[in-house]
mmCIF file of C-alpha atoms in Angstrom:
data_model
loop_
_atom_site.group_PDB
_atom_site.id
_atom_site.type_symbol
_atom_site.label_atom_id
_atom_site.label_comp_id
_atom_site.label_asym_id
_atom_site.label_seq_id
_atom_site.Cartn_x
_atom_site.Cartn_y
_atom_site.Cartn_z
ATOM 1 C CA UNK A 593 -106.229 80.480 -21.419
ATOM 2 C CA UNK A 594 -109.724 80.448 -20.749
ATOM 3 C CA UNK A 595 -110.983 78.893 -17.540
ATOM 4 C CA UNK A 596 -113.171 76.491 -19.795
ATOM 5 C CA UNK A 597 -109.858 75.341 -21.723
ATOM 6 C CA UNK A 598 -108.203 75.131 -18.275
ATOM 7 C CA UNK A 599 -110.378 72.882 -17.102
ATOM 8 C CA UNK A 600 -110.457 70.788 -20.749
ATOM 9 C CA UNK A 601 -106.560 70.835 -20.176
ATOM 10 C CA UNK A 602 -106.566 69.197 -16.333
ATOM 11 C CA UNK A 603 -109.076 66.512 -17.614
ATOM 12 C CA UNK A 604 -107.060 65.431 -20.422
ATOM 13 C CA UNK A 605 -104.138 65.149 -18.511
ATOM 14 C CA UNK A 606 -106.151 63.131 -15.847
ATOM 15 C CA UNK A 607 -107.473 60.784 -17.877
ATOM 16 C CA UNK A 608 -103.540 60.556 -19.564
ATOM 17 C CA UNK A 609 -102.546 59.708 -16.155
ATOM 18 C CA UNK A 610 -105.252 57.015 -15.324
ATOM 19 C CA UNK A 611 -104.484 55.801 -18.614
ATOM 20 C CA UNK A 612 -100.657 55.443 -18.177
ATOM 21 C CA UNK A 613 -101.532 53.984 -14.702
ATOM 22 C CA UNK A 614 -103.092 50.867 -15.917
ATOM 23 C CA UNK A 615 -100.238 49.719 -18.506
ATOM 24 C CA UNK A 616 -97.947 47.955 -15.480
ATOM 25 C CA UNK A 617 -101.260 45.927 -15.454
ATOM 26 C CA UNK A 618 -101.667 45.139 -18.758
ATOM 27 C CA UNK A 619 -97.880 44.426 -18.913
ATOM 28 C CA UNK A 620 -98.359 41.830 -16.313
ATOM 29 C CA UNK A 621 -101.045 39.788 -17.876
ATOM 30 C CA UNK A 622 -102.579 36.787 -15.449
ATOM 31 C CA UNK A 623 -99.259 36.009 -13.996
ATOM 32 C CA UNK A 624 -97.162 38.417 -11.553
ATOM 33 C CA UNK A 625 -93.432 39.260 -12.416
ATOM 34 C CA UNK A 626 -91.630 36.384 -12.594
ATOM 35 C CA UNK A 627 -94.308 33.492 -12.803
ATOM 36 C CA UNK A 628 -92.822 32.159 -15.900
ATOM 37 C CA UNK A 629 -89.669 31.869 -14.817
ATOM 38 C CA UNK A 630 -90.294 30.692 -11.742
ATOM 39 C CA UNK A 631 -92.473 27.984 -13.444
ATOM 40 C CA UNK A 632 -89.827 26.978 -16.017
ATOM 41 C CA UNK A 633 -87.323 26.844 -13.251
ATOM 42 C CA UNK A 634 -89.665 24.021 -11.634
ATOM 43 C CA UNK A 635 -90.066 22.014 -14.826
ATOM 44 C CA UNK A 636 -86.170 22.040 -14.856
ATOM 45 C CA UNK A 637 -85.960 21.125 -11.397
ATOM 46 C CA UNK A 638 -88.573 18.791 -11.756
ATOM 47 C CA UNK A 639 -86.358 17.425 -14.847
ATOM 48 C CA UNK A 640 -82.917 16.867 -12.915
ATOM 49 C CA UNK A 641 -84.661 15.056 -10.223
ATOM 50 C CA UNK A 642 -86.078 12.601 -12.448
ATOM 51 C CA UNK A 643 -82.393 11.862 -13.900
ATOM 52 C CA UNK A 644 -80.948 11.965 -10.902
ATOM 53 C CA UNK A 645 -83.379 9.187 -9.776
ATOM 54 C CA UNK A 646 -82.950 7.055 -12.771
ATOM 55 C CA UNK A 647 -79.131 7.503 -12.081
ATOM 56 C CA UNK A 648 -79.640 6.286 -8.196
ATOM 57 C CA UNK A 649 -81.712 3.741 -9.698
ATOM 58 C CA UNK A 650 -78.937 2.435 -12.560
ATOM 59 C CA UNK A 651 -75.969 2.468 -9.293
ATOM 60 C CA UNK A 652 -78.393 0.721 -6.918
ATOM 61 C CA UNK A 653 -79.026 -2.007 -9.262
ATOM 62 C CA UNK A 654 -75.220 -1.992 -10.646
ATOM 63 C CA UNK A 655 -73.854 -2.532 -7.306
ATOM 64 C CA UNK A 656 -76.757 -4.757 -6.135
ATOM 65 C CA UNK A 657 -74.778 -8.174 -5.658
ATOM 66 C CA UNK A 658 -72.267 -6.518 -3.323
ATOM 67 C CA UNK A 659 -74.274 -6.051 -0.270
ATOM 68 C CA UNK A 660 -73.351 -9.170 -0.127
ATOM 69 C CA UNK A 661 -69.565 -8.732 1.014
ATOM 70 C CA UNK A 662 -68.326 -12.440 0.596
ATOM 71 C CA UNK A 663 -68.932 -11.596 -3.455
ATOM 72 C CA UNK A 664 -67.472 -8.096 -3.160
ATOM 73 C CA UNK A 665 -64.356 -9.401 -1.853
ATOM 74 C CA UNK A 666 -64.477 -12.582 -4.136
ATOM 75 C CA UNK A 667 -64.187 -9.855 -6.802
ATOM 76 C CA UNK A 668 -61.014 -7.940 -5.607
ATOM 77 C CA UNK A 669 -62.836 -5.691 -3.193
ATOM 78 C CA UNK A 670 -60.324 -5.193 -0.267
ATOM 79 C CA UNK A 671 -61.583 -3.549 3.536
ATOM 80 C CA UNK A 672 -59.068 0.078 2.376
ATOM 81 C CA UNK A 673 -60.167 1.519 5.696
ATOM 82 C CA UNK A 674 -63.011 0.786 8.973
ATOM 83 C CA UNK A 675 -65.624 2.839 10.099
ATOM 84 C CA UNK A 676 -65.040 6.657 10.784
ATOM 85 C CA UNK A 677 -67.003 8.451 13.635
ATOM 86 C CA UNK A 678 -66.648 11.555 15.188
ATOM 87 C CA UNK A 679 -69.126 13.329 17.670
ATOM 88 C CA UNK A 680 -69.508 16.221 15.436
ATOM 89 C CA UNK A 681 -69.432 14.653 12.170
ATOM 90 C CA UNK A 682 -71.711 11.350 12.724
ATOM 91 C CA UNK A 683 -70.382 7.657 10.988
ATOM 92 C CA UNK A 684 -69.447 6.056 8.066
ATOM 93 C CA UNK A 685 -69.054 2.381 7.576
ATOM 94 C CA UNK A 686 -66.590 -0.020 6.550
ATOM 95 C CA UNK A 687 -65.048 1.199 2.761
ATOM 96 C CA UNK A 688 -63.930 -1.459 0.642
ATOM 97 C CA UNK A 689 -61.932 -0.895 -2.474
ATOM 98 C CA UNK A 690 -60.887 -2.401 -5.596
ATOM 99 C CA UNK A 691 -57.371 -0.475 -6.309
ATOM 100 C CA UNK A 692 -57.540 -1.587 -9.919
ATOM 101 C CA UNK A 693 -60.478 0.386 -10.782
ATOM 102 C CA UNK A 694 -59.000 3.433 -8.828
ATOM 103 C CA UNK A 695 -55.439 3.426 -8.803
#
């Protein structure tokens, strides 16, 4: 091979190489690896939050009338057990049950 086609050679495969070396960046577009997932996993996210708040929203107004506890236990409500504490665990309050909706 002549030292003309040599050279010929070497730049062709140099310019192959820059070439090849650019299509990771063409593969990834305006948005790094991931982006669209990451994005779609927010608009779920997003999603669930919003029914979980409607469903906080439906209990809170469903059990509304029994932060009043004369009505709760005018309506079969029943003090099941008192408050729980413990120095590691913090407090709950007073639980009052109905057994015919859970037993």
């Amino acid at each position: 091979m002549s030292g003309k086609a040599s050279v010929i050679k070497k730049s062709l495969c140099l310019l192959a190489l820059a070439a090849a070396g650019t299509l990771p960046l063409q593969a990834i577009g305006d948005h790094p690896p991931g982006a669209q997932r990451s994005a779609d996993n927010h608009k779920r996210a997003h999603a669930t939050k919003e029914h979980a708040g409607e469903l906080v929203r439906a209990v809170r107004e469903a059990t509304r009338r029994f932060r009043d506890i004369d009505i709760a236990i005018a309506e079969g409500y029943q003090l099941h057990f008192g408050c729980v504490s413990g120095a590691d665990y913090g407090a709950m309050g007073l639980h009052y049950v109905k057994m015919d909706l859970v037993g």
